Amino acid sequence: MRPFAYRRAEGPDDAVRSLETGGRFIAGGTNLLDLMKLGVEHPHQLVDIARLPNDAIHETDAGGLRIGARVSNTALAADPRVRRRWPLLSSALLSGASPQLRNKATTGGNLLQRTRCEYFQDLGRPCNKRAPGSGCGALEGYNRNHAILGTSEHCIATHPSDMAVALTALDAVVETRMRDGRTRSLPIRELHCLPDPRPEVEHVLEHDELIEQVVLPAPPDGAAHIYRKARDRASYAFALVSVAVVLRTVGDEVREARVALGGVAPKPWHATRIEERLRNAPATHESFLEAARAELAPAIGRGHNDFKVPLAERLIVTTLAEAAGLAHVPHRELIR
Ligand SMILES: Cc1cc2nc3c(=O)[nH]c(=O)nc-3n(C[C@H](O)[C@H](O)[C@H](O)COP(=O)(O)OP(=O)(O)OC[C@H]3O[C@@H](n4cnc5c(N)ncnc54)[C@H](O)[C@@H]3O)c2cc1C
Ligand code: SF4
Protein backbone atom coordinates (compact mmCIF):
# COMPACT_ATOMS: atom_id res chain seq x y z
CA MET A 1 0.00 0.00 0.00
CA ARG A 2 1.24 3.48 -0.79
CA PRO A 3 1.16 5.86 2.20
CA PHE A 4 -1.12 8.89 2.07
CA ALA A 5 -1.97 11.77 4.39
CA TYR A 6 -5.50 12.04 5.76
CA ARG A 7 -7.37 15.13 6.90
CA ARG A 8 -10.97 15.50 7.94
CA ALA A 9 -12.31 18.80 6.59
CA GLU A 10 -13.89 21.05 9.22
CA GLY A 11 -16.00 22.97 6.72
CA PRO A 12 -16.28 23.64 2.98
CA ASP A 13 -13.65 26.41 3.01
CA ASP A 14 -11.26 24.21 4.95
CA ALA A 15 -11.87 21.38 2.44
CA VAL A 16 -10.98 23.40 -0.64
CA ARG A 17 -8.04 25.18 1.01
CA SER A 18 -6.46 22.05 2.40
CA LEU A 19 -6.59 19.94 -0.76
CA GLU A 20 -3.06 19.73 -2.19
CA THR A 21 -2.07 19.06 -5.79
CA GLY A 22 -2.26 15.29 -6.21
CA GLY A 23 -4.73 14.96 -3.32
CA ARG A 24 -8.38 13.92 -3.56
CA PHE A 25 -11.63 14.63 -1.77
CA ILE A 26 -13.14 11.48 -0.36
CA ALA A 27 -16.88 11.25 0.37
CA GLY A 28 -18.47 7.76 0.66
CA GLY A 29 -15.25 6.24 -0.68
CA THR A 30 -17.13 3.50 -2.57
CA ASN A 31 -15.36 4.28 -5.83
CA LEU A 32 -12.16 6.05 -4.81
CA LEU A 33 -11.05 3.40 -2.29
CA ASP A 34 -11.59 0.61 -4.85
CA LEU A 35 -9.41 2.48 -7.35
CA MET A 36 -6.72 3.05 -4.72
CA LYS A 37 -6.67 -0.66 -3.86
CA LEU A 38 -6.30 -1.48 -7.57
CA GLY A 39 -3.46 1.04 -7.87
CA VAL A 40 -5.34 3.04 -10.52
CA GLU A 41 -5.50 6.09 -8.26
CA HIS A 42 -2.72 6.91 -5.81
CA PRO A 43 -3.41 10.25 -4.14
CA HIS A 44 -0.79 11.27 -1.60
CA GLN A 45 -3.49 13.04 0.44
CA LEU A 46 -7.19 12.43 1.16
CA VAL A 47 -9.40 15.26 2.36
CA ASP A 48 -12.45 13.68 3.98
CA ILE A 49 -15.63 15.59 3.17
CA ALA A 50 -18.00 13.00 4.63
CA ARG A 51 -18.79 15.16 7.68
CA LEU A 52 -19.47 18.47 5.92
CA PRO A 53 -22.86 19.93 6.82
CA ASN A 54 -24.36 19.69 3.30
CA ASP A 55 -26.44 16.60 3.94
CA ALA A 56 -29.93 18.08 3.64
CA ILE A 57 -32.50 18.56 0.88
CA HIS A 58 -34.27 21.94 0.79
CA GLU A 59 -37.07 23.28 -1.38
CA THR A 60 -36.17 26.28 -3.56
CA ASP A 61 -38.36 29.36 -4.09
CA ALA A 62 -38.71 28.30 -7.75
CA GLY A 63 -40.44 25.03 -6.85
CA GLY A 64 -37.34 22.86 -7.17
CA LEU A 65 -34.99 21.16 -4.73
CA ARG A 66 -31.47 21.95 -3.52
CA ILE A 67 -29.71 18.67 -2.70
CA GLY A 68 -26.57 18.71 -0.54
CA ALA A 69 -23.63 16.89 -2.15
CA ARG A 70 -23.32 14.72 0.95
CA VAL A 71 -26.89 13.42 0.77
CA SER A 72 -26.63 9.66 0.35
CA ASN A 73 -28.10 7.87 -2.65
CA THR A 74 -30.46 6.06 -0.24
CA ALA A 75 -31.74 9.27 1.38
CA LEU A 76 -32.23 10.99 -1.97
CA ALA A 77 -34.16 8.07 -3.48
CA ALA A 78 -36.38 7.81 -0.39
CA ASP A 79 -37.16 11.52 -0.01
CA PRO A 80 -40.98 11.84 -0.29
CA ARG A 81 -40.70 15.03 -2.40
CA VAL A 82 -38.35 13.32 -4.85
CA ARG A 83 -40.56 10.23 -5.04
CA ARG A 84 -43.67 12.31 -5.67
CA ARG A 85 -42.41 15.00 -8.10
CA TRP A 86 -39.15 13.58 -9.56
CA PRO A 87 -39.81 9.80 -9.59
CA LEU A 88 -37.35 9.49 -12.49
CA LEU A 89 -34.51 10.35 -10.09
CA SER A 90 -35.71 7.98 -7.42
CA SER A 91 -35.97 5.02 -9.78
CA ALA A 92 -32.59 5.74 -11.40
CA LEU A 93 -30.94 5.76 -7.97
CA LEU A 94 -32.67 2.56 -6.88
CA SER A 95 -31.52 0.81 -10.06
CA GLY A 96 -27.87 1.38 -9.12
CA ALA A 97 -25.44 -0.63 -6.99
CA SER A 98 -26.84 -2.29 -3.82
CA PRO A 99 -28.59 -0.99 -0.69
CA GLN A 100 -25.33 -1.12 1.30
CA LEU A 101 -23.45 0.88 -1.36
CA ARG A 102 -26.28 3.38 -1.72
CA ASN A 103 -26.17 4.01 2.04
CA LYS A 104 -22.53 5.17 1.71
CA ALA A 105 -22.53 6.67 -1.81
CA THR A 106 -23.08 10.42 -1.95
CA THR A 107 -24.66 12.72 -4.52
CA GLY A 108 -21.33 14.47 -5.27
CA GLY A 109 -19.31 11.24 -5.44
CA ASN A 110 -21.84 9.54 -7.68
CA LEU A 111 -21.45 12.31 -10.28
CA LEU A 112 -17.65 12.01 -10.33
CA GLN A 113 -17.33 8.21 -10.12
CA ARG A 114 -15.04 6.83 -12.80
CA THR A 115 -15.59 4.42 -15.66
CA ARG A 116 -15.80 0.67 -15.07
CA CYS A 117 -13.81 -0.08 -18.26
CA GLU A 118 -11.93 -3.30 -17.40
CA TYR A 119 -8.77 -2.06 -19.15
CA PHE A 120 -8.81 1.16 -17.11
CA GLN A 121 -8.89 -0.91 -13.91
CA ASP A 122 -6.10 -3.30 -14.98
CA LEU A 123 -2.60 -1.84 -14.59
CA GLY A 124 -1.24 -4.48 -16.97
CA ARG A 125 -3.23 -3.17 -19.96
CA PRO A 126 -2.82 -0.02 -22.06
CA CYS A 127 -5.29 2.76 -21.25
CA ASN A 128 -5.15 6.36 -22.45
CA LYS A 129 -7.34 7.49 -19.57
CA ARG A 130 -5.13 6.00 -16.83
CA ALA A 131 -1.79 6.47 -18.61
CA PRO A 132 -2.15 9.09 -21.39
CA GLY A 133 -0.50 8.01 -24.64
CA SER A 134 -0.31 4.30 -23.73
CA GLY A 135 -3.11 3.28 -26.13
CA CYS A 136 -6.61 1.93 -25.64
CA GLY A 137 -6.94 -1.77 -24.89
CA ALA A 138 -10.70 -1.75 -25.43
CA LEU A 139 -10.71 -0.49 -29.04
CA GLU A 140 -9.50 -3.83 -30.42
CA GLY A 141 -10.23 -5.82 -27.24
CA TYR A 142 -13.33 -7.09 -25.48
CA ASN A 143 -15.55 -4.03 -25.65
CA ARG A 144 -19.03 -5.36 -24.87
CA ASN A 145 -19.68 -2.74 -22.16
CA HIS A 146 -18.29 0.17 -24.12
CA ALA A 147 -19.71 3.28 -25.73
CA ILE A 148 -21.32 3.77 -29.14
CA LEU A 149 -21.88 7.54 -29.05
CA GLY A 150 -19.45 10.40 -28.39
CA THR A 151 -16.35 8.19 -28.52
CA SER A 152 -12.93 8.97 -29.99
CA GLU A 153 -10.14 6.86 -31.47
CA HIS A 154 -8.45 7.22 -28.07
CA CYS A 155 -11.19 6.10 -25.66
CA ILE A 156 -14.59 4.38 -25.84
CA ALA A 157 -15.35 4.12 -22.11
CA THR A 158 -18.84 4.70 -20.74
CA HIS A 159 -19.86 6.89 -17.82
CA PRO A 160 -21.28 4.54 -15.16
CA SER A 161 -23.73 6.69 -13.17
CA ASP A 162 -27.49 6.07 -13.33
CA MET A 163 -28.26 9.10 -11.17
CA ALA A 164 -26.39 11.44 -13.55
CA VAL A 165 -28.51 10.22 -16.48
CA ALA A 166 -31.72 11.13 -14.62
CA LEU A 167 -30.26 14.50 -13.56
CA THR A 168 -29.32 15.20 -17.19
CA ALA A 169 -32.90 14.59 -18.35
CA LEU A 170 -34.11 16.76 -15.45
CA ASP A 171 -31.73 19.59 -16.43
CA ALA A 172 -30.13 19.85 -12.97
CA VAL A 173 -27.48 22.41 -12.02
CA VAL A 174 -24.33 21.68 -10.01
CA GLU A 175 -23.13 24.32 -7.53
CA THR A 176 -19.45 24.35 -6.62
CA ARG A 177 -16.90 26.17 -4.46
CA MET A 178 -13.26 26.89 -5.30
CA ARG A 179 -10.14 27.54 -3.22
CA ASP A 180 -10.21 31.33 -3.80
CA GLY A 181 -13.78 31.53 -2.48
CA ARG A 182 -15.44 31.71 -5.89
CA THR A 183 -18.59 29.66 -6.45
CA ARG A 184 -20.23 28.69 -9.69
CA SER A 185 -23.41 27.09 -11.03
CA LEU A 186 -22.92 24.67 -13.88
CA PRO A 187 -25.62 22.87 -15.88
CA ILE A 188 -25.04 19.16 -15.38
CA ARG A 189 -25.16 18.76 -19.14
CA GLU A 190 -21.86 20.71 -19.23
CA LEU A 191 -20.17 18.95 -16.30
CA HIS A 192 -18.72 15.89 -18.04
CA CYS A 193 -16.36 15.89 -21.05
CA LEU A 194 -16.12 13.71 -24.14
CA PRO A 195 -12.76 11.92 -24.55
CA ASP A 196 -11.65 13.86 -27.62
CA PRO A 197 -8.92 15.11 -27.39
CA ARG A 198 -7.98 14.08 -23.81
CA PRO A 199 -9.58 10.92 -22.36
CA GLU A 200 -8.00 11.56 -18.96
CA VAL A 201 -10.05 14.76 -18.55
CA GLU A 202 -13.52 13.60 -17.49
CA HIS A 203 -15.16 16.78 -16.22
CA VAL A 204 -14.69 20.53 -16.29
CA LEU A 205 -14.14 21.01 -12.55
CA GLU A 206 -10.82 22.27 -11.28
CA HIS A 207 -8.73 19.94 -9.13
CA ASP A 208 -9.77 21.59 -5.85
CA GLU A 209 -13.35 22.46 -6.86
CA LEU A 210 -15.88 21.04 -4.43
CA ILE A 211 -19.42 20.10 -5.44
CA GLU A 212 -21.63 21.55 -2.71
CA GLN A 213 -25.17 21.15 -4.00
CA VAL A 214 -27.20 19.91 -6.93
CA VAL A 215 -30.26 21.99 -7.81
CA LEU A 216 -33.29 20.40 -9.45
CA PRO A 217 -35.64 22.74 -11.29
CA ALA A 218 -39.39 22.20 -10.93
CA PRO A 219 -40.52 19.36 -13.19
CA PRO A 220 -42.92 20.10 -16.08
CA ASP A 221 -46.56 19.89 -14.87
CA GLY A 222 -48.32 16.63 -15.68
CA ALA A 223 -45.28 14.91 -17.20
CA ALA A 224 -44.64 11.16 -16.98
CA HIS A 225 -41.24 10.13 -15.56
CA ILE A 226 -39.70 6.79 -16.52
CA TYR A 227 -36.19 5.32 -16.07
CA ARG A 228 -35.49 2.00 -17.79
CA LYS A 229 -32.19 0.15 -17.49
CA ALA A 230 -31.11 -2.89 -19.53
CA ARG A 231 -28.37 -4.87 -17.79
CA ASP A 232 -26.98 -8.36 -17.48
CA ARG A 233 -28.83 -9.20 -14.26
CA ALA A 234 -31.76 -7.72 -12.40
CA SER A 235 -29.70 -5.92 -9.74
CA TYR A 236 -26.14 -4.95 -8.84
CA ALA A 237 -25.08 -4.36 -12.45
CA PHE A 238 -24.18 -1.28 -14.46
CA ALA A 239 -26.32 -0.29 -17.44
CA LEU A 240 -25.76 -1.78 -20.86
CA VAL A 241 -28.22 0.86 -22.00
CA SER A 242 -30.48 3.06 -19.91
CA VAL A 243 -33.12 5.60 -20.90
CA ALA A 244 -34.44 8.48 -18.78
CA VAL A 245 -37.63 10.10 -20.06
CA VAL A 246 -39.75 13.03 -18.89
CA LEU A 247 -42.65 13.30 -21.33
CA ARG A 248 -45.60 15.68 -21.41
CA THR A 249 -48.34 14.96 -23.89
CA VAL A 250 -51.58 16.80 -24.65
CA GLY A 251 -54.12 14.66 -26.46
CA ASP A 252 -52.18 12.63 -29.02
CA GLU A 253 -49.33 15.13 -29.28
CA VAL A 254 -46.00 15.46 -27.48
CA ARG A 255 -45.60 18.91 -25.95
CA GLU A 256 -42.27 18.38 -24.23
CA ALA A 257 -39.79 15.51 -24.13
CA ARG A 258 -36.63 15.44 -22.03
CA VAL A 259 -34.49 12.41 -22.71
CA ALA A 260 -31.06 11.18 -21.62
CA LEU A 261 -29.25 7.89 -22.21
CA GLY A 262 -26.82 5.91 -20.07
CA GLY A 263 -24.41 3.06 -20.83
CA VAL A 264 -23.86 4.29 -24.38
CA ALA A 265 -21.46 7.24 -24.09
CA PRO A 266 -18.50 8.60 -22.11
CA LYS A 267 -20.88 11.05 -20.41
CA PRO A 268 -24.56 10.99 -19.49
CA TRP A 269 -25.97 11.47 -23.00
CA HIS A 270 -28.43 14.30 -23.51
CA ALA A 271 -30.57 13.07 -26.41
CA THR A 272 -31.09 16.40 -28.14
CA ARG A 273 -32.07 14.88 -31.50
CA ILE A 274 -34.92 12.97 -29.85
CA GLU A 275 -36.08 16.07 -27.98
CA GLU A 276 -36.07 18.21 -31.13
CA ARG A 277 -37.88 15.64 -33.26
CA LEU A 278 -40.58 15.02 -30.69
CA ARG A 279 -41.50 18.63 -29.98
CA ASN A 280 -45.19 18.89 -31.05
CA ALA A 281 -44.91 15.55 -32.89
CA PRO A 282 -47.61 12.87 -32.75
CA ALA A 283 -47.19 10.61 -29.72
CA THR A 284 -46.96 7.41 -31.74
CA HIS A 285 -44.61 4.45 -31.93
CA GLU A 286 -43.64 5.59 -35.44
CA SER A 287 -42.48 9.06 -34.29
CA PHE A 288 -40.62 7.53 -31.36
CA LEU A 289 -38.84 5.10 -33.69
CA GLU A 290 -37.91 7.88 -36.10
CA ALA A 291 -36.54 10.00 -33.20
CA ALA A 292 -34.56 7.07 -31.77
CA ARG A 293 -33.00 6.39 -35.16
CA ALA A 294 -32.01 10.03 -35.56
CA GLU A 295 -30.28 9.97 -32.17
CA LEU A 296 -28.48 6.74 -32.94
CA ALA A 297 -27.48 7.63 -36.53
CA PRO A 298 -23.90 8.59 -35.48
CA ALA A 299 -23.51 5.47 -33.28
CA ILE A 300 -20.41 3.35 -33.90
CA GLY A 301 -20.19 -0.25 -32.68
CA ARG A 302 -16.72 -1.72 -32.15
CA GLY A 303 -17.61 -5.39 -32.46
CA HIS A 304 -18.65 -6.85 -29.12
CA ASN A 305 -20.86 -3.84 -28.37
CA ASP A 306 -22.65 -3.70 -31.76
CA PHE A 307 -25.77 -5.05 -30.03
CA LYS A 308 -26.13 -1.78 -28.09
CA VAL A 309 -27.40 0.07 -31.19
CA PRO A 310 -30.56 -2.05 -31.69
CA LEU A 311 -30.93 -2.46 -27.91
CA ALA A 312 -30.89 1.32 -27.44
CA GLU A 313 -33.39 1.76 -30.29
CA ARG A 314 -35.84 -0.69 -28.69
CA LEU A 315 -35.43 0.70 -25.19
CA ILE A 316 -35.93 4.31 -26.32
CA VAL A 317 -39.11 3.44 -28.23
CA THR A 318 -40.65 1.29 -25.49
CA THR A 319 -39.81 3.80 -22.75
CA LEU A 320 -41.31 6.72 -24.69
CA ALA A 321 -44.38 4.63 -25.56
CA GLU A 322 -44.85 3.67 -21.92
CA ALA A 323 -44.52 7.32 -20.88
CA ALA A 324 -47.14 8.27 -23.49
CA GLY A 325 -49.49 5.54 -22.21
CA LEU A 326 -49.48 3.62 -25.51
CA ALA A 327 -50.22 -0.07 -25.64
CA HIS A 328 -47.16 -2.25 -26.17
CA VAL A 329 -46.33 -3.05 -29.80
CA PRO A 330 -43.59 -5.64 -30.44
CA HIS A 331 -40.59 -3.94 -32.03
CA ARG A 332 -40.49 -6.41 -34.92
CA GLU A 333 -43.94 -5.19 -36.00
CA LEU A 334 -42.75 -1.59 -36.07
CA ILE A 335 -39.71 -2.25 -38.25
CA ARG A 336 -41.47 -4.43 -40.81
C1 LIG B 1 -20.00 -3.07 -6.87
C2 LIG B 1 -20.50 -1.70 -7.25
C3 LIG B 1 -21.62 -1.60 -8.07
C4 LIG B 1 -22.10 -0.33 -8.44
N1 LIG B 1 -23.18 -0.22 -9.28
C5 LIG B 1 -23.61 1.00 -9.68
C6 LIG B 1 -24.70 1.16 -10.60
O1 LIG B 1 -25.31 0.19 -11.04
N2 LIG B 1 -25.06 2.42 -10.96
C7 LIG B 1 -24.42 3.52 -10.47
O2 LIG B 1 -24.78 4.64 -10.83
N3 LIG B 1 -23.38 3.40 -9.63
C8 LIG B 1 -22.98 2.18 -9.23
N4 LIG B 1 -21.91 2.08 -8.38
C9 LIG B 1 -21.14 3.27 -8.08
C10 LIG B 1 -21.53 3.98 -6.83
O3 LIG B 1 -22.79 4.57 -7.03
C11 LIG B 1 -20.45 5.04 -6.67
O4 LIG B 1 -19.28 4.36 -6.26
C12 LIG B 1 -20.81 6.11 -5.65
O5 LIG B 1 -21.95 6.80 -6.08
C13 LIG B 1 -19.68 7.08 -5.46
O6 LIG B 1 -19.99 7.94 -4.40
P1 LIG B 1 -18.99 8.11 -3.17
O7 LIG B 1 -19.57 9.17 -2.31
O8 LIG B 1 -18.70 6.81 -2.53
O9 LIG B 1 -17.72 8.66 -3.95
P2 LIG B 1 -16.17 8.57 -3.59
O10 LIG B 1 -15.66 7.21 -3.91
O11 LIG B 1 -15.90 9.11 -2.22
O12 LIG B 1 -15.59 9.63 -4.64
C14 LIG B 1 -15.67 9.42 -6.03
C15 LIG B 1 -14.96 10.59 -6.72
O13 LIG B 1 -15.71 11.79 -6.56
C16 LIG B 1 -14.90 12.79 -5.93
N5 LIG B 1 -15.82 13.53 -5.05
C17 LIG B 1 -16.66 12.97 -4.14
N6 LIG B 1 -17.44 13.92 -3.61
C18 LIG B 1 -17.07 15.10 -4.19
C19 LIG B 1 -17.53 16.46 -4.05
N7 LIG B 1 -18.52 16.79 -3.21
N8 LIG B 1 -16.92 17.41 -4.80
C20 LIG B 1 -15.92 17.09 -5.66
N9 LIG B 1 -15.45 15.82 -5.82
C21 LIG B 1 -16.04 14.85 -5.10
C22 LIG B 1 -13.79 12.04 -5.22
O14 LIG B 1 -12.63 12.84 -5.12
C23 LIG B 1 -13.58 10.87 -6.17
O15 LIG B 1 -12.74 11.26 -7.23
C24 LIG B 1 -21.44 0.82 -7.97
C25 LIG B 1 -20.33 0.71 -7.13
C26 LIG B 1 -19.86 -0.53 -6.77
C27 LIG B 1 -18.65 -0.62 -5.87
S1 SF4 C 1 -11.85 2.75 -23.38
FE1 SF4 C 1 -10.89 4.49 -22.36
S2 SF4 C 1 -10.78 3.80 -20.25
FE2 SF4 C 1 -11.03 1.97 -21.49
S3 SF4 C 1 -8.95 1.25 -22.10
FE3 SF4 C 1 -9.63 2.62 -23.68
S4 SF4 C 1 -8.77 4.57 -23.05
FE4 SF4 C 1 -8.81 3.31 -21.23
mmCIF file of C-alpha atoms in Angstrom, residues 11-134:
data_model
loop_
_atom_site.group_PDB
_atom_site.id
_atom_site.type_symbol
_atom_site.label_atom_id
_atom_site.label_comp_id
_atom_site.label_asym_id
_atom_site.label_seq_id
_atom_site.Cartn_x
_atom_site.Cartn_y
_atom_site.Cartn_z
ATOM 1 C CA GLY A 11 -16.002 22.969 6.722
ATOM 2 C CA PRO A 12 -16.278 23.636 2.977
ATOM 3 C CA ASP A 13 -13.649 26.412 3.010
ATOM 4 C CA ASP A 14 -11.256 24.210 4.950
ATOM 5 C CA ALA A 15 -11.866 21.383 2.438
ATOM 6 C CA VAL A 16 -10.984 23.401 -0.644
ATOM 7 C CA ARG A 17 -8.042 25.181 1.011
ATOM 8 C CA SER A 18 -6.464 22.049 2.397
ATOM 9 C CA LEU A 19 -6.586 19.936 -0.761
ATOM 10 C CA GLU A 20 -3.061 19.731 -2.188
ATOM 11 C CA THR A 21 -2.067 19.060 -5.793
ATOM 12 C CA GLY A 22 -2.263 15.293 -6.212
ATOM 13 C CA GLY A 23 -4.734 14.960 -3.317
ATOM 14 C CA ARG A 24 -8.379 13.918 -3.558
ATOM 15 C CA PHE A 25 -11.629 14.632 -1.766
ATOM 16 C CA ILE A 26 -13.143 11.475 -0.355
ATOM 17 C CA ALA A 27 -16.880 11.252 0.368
ATOM 18 C CA GLY A 28 -18.466 7.765 0.658
ATOM 19 C CA GLY A 29 -15.251 6.236 -0.683
ATOM 20 C CA THR A 30 -17.126 3.496 -2.568
ATOM 21 C CA ASN A 31 -15.357 4.277 -5.834
ATOM 22 C CA LEU A 32 -12.156 6.048 -4.810
ATOM 23 C CA LEU A 33 -11.052 3.399 -2.286
ATOM 24 C CA ASP A 34 -11.588 0.606 -4.854
ATOM 25 C CA LEU A 35 -9.410 2.485 -7.350
ATOM 26 C CA MET A 36 -6.718 3.050 -4.716
ATOM 27 C CA LYS A 37 -6.673 -0.663 -3.864
ATOM 28 C CA LEU A 38 -6.305 -1.480 -7.567
ATOM 29 C CA GLY A 39 -3.459 1.041 -7.874
ATOM 30 C CA VAL A 40 -5.344 3.037 -10.520
ATOM 31 C CA GLU A 41 -5.500 6.092 -8.263
ATOM 32 C CA HIS A 42 -2.718 6.913 -5.815
ATOM 33 C CA PRO A 43 -3.407 10.250 -4.139
ATOM 34 C CA HIS A 44 -0.787 11.268 -1.597
ATOM 35 C CA GLN A 45 -3.491 13.041 0.440
ATOM 36 C CA LEU A 46 -7.189 12.430 1.161
ATOM 37 C CA VAL A 47 -9.402 15.264 2.363
ATOM 38 C CA ASP A 48 -12.449 13.680 3.982
ATOM 39 C CA ILE A 49 -15.629 15.594 3.172
ATOM 40 C CA ALA A 50 -17.998 13.004 4.630
ATOM 41 C CA ARG A 51 -18.788 15.161 7.683
ATOM 42 C CA LEU A 52 -19.466 18.468 5.920
ATOM 43 C CA PRO A 53 -22.860 19.932 6.822
ATOM 44 C CA ASN A 54 -24.356 19.695 3.297
ATOM 45 C CA ASP A 55 -26.440 16.597 3.935
ATOM 46 C CA ALA A 56 -29.934 18.079 3.637
ATOM 47 C CA ILE A 57 -32.503 18.561 0.882
ATOM 48 C CA HIS A 58 -34.268 21.945 0.789
ATOM 49 C CA GLU A 59 -37.074 23.280 -1.383
ATOM 50 C CA THR A 60 -36.174 26.278 -3.564
ATOM 51 C CA ASP A 61 -38.362 29.358 -4.094
ATOM 52 C CA ALA A 62 -38.713 28.302 -7.751
ATOM 53 C CA GLY A 63 -40.439 25.026 -6.850
ATOM 54 C CA GLY A 64 -37.339 22.863 -7.171
ATOM 55 C CA LEU A 65 -34.986 21.161 -4.727
ATOM 56 C CA ARG A 66 -31.475 21.945 -3.516
ATOM 57 C CA ILE A 67 -29.711 18.670 -2.695
ATOM 58 C CA GLY A 68 -26.573 18.714 -0.544
ATOM 59 C CA ALA A 69 -23.628 16.891 -2.149
ATOM 60 C CA ARG A 70 -23.315 14.716 0.951
ATOM 61 C CA VAL A 71 -26.895 13.417 0.769
ATOM 62 C CA SER A 72 -26.631 9.657 0.350
ATOM 63 C CA ASN A 73 -28.102 7.868 -2.649
ATOM 64 C CA THR A 74 -30.463 6.064 -0.236
ATOM 65 C CA ALA A 75 -31.736 9.269 1.380
ATOM 66 C CA LEU A 76 -32.234 10.990 -1.974
ATOM 67 C CA ALA A 77 -34.155 8.067 -3.477
ATOM 68 C CA ALA A 78 -36.380 7.806 -0.395
ATOM 69 C CA ASP A 79 -37.157 11.515 -0.010
ATOM 70 C CA PRO A 80 -40.976 11.841 -0.286
ATOM 71 C CA ARG A 81 -40.700 15.035 -2.396
ATOM 72 C CA VAL A 82 -38.349 13.316 -4.854
ATOM 73 C CA ARG A 83 -40.559 10.229 -5.037
ATOM 74 C CA ARG A 84 -43.667 12.308 -5.673
ATOM 75 C CA ARG A 85 -42.405 14.998 -8.100
ATOM 76 C CA TRP A 86 -39.150 13.578 -9.562
ATOM 77 C CA PRO A 87 -39.809 9.804 -9.591
ATOM 78 C CA LEU A 88 -37.345 9.494 -12.486
ATOM 79 C CA LEU A 89 -34.507 10.354 -10.088
ATOM 80 C CA SER A 90 -35.708 7.982 -7.416
ATOM 81 C CA SER A 91 -35.974 5.017 -9.782
ATOM 82 C CA ALA A 92 -32.592 5.745 -11.403
ATOM 83 C CA LEU A 93 -30.937 5.762 -7.969
ATOM 84 C CA LEU A 94 -32.666 2.558 -6.881
ATOM 85 C CA SER A 95 -31.525 0.812 -10.061
ATOM 86 C CA GLY A 96 -27.871 1.381 -9.118
ATOM 87 C CA ALA A 97 -25.439 -0.631 -6.989
ATOM 88 C CA SER A 98 -26.843 -2.292 -3.821
ATOM 89 C CA PRO A 99 -28.593 -0.987 -0.690
ATOM 90 C CA GLN A 100 -25.326 -1.117 1.302
ATOM 91 C CA LEU A 101 -23.453 0.876 -1.360
ATOM 92 C CA ARG A 102 -26.280 3.383 -1.717
ATOM 93 C CA ASN A 103 -26.167 4.012 2.037
ATOM 94 C CA LYS A 104 -22.531 5.175 1.714
ATOM 95 C CA ALA A 105 -22.528 6.666 -1.805
ATOM 96 C CA THR A 106 -23.083 10.421 -1.946
ATOM 97 C CA THR A 107 -24.656 12.721 -4.517
ATOM 98 C CA GLY A 108 -21.327 14.466 -5.272
ATOM 99 C CA GLY A 109 -19.306 11.237 -5.438
ATOM 100 C CA ASN A 110 -21.836 9.540 -7.685
ATOM 101 C CA LEU A 111 -21.449 12.313 -10.279
ATOM 102 C CA LEU A 112 -17.653 12.013 -10.328
ATOM 103 C CA GLN A 113 -17.328 8.213 -10.119
ATOM 104 C CA ARG A 114 -15.040 6.828 -12.795
ATOM 105 C CA THR A 115 -15.586 4.419 -15.661
ATOM 106 C CA ARG A 116 -15.802 0.671 -15.068
ATOM 107 C CA CYS A 117 -13.807 -0.081 -18.258
ATOM 108 C CA GLU A 118 -11.925 -3.300 -17.400
ATOM 109 C CA TYR A 119 -8.772 -2.057 -19.151
ATOM 110 C CA PHE A 120 -8.807 1.157 -17.112
ATOM 111 C CA GLN A 121 -8.891 -0.907 -13.914
ATOM 112 C CA ASP A 122 -6.103 -3.298 -14.976
ATOM 113 C CA LEU A 123 -2.604 -1.844 -14.587
ATOM 114 C CA GLY A 124 -1.238 -4.476 -16.965
ATOM 115 C CA ARG A 125 -3.228 -3.171 -19.959
ATOM 116 C CA PRO A 126 -2.825 -0.018 -22.057
ATOM 117 C CA CYS A 127 -5.287 2.755 -21.247
ATOM 118 C CA ASN A 128 -5.147 6.359 -22.449
ATOM 119 C CA LYS A 129 -7.342 7.486 -19.574
ATOM 120 C CA ARG A 130 -5.133 5.999 -16.834
ATOM 121 C CA ALA A 131 -1.786 6.473 -18.613
ATOM 122 C CA PRO A 132 -2.154 9.090 -21.393
ATOM 123 C CA GLY A 133 -0.496 8.011 -24.635
ATOM 124 C CA SER A 134 -0.308 4.297 -23.733
#
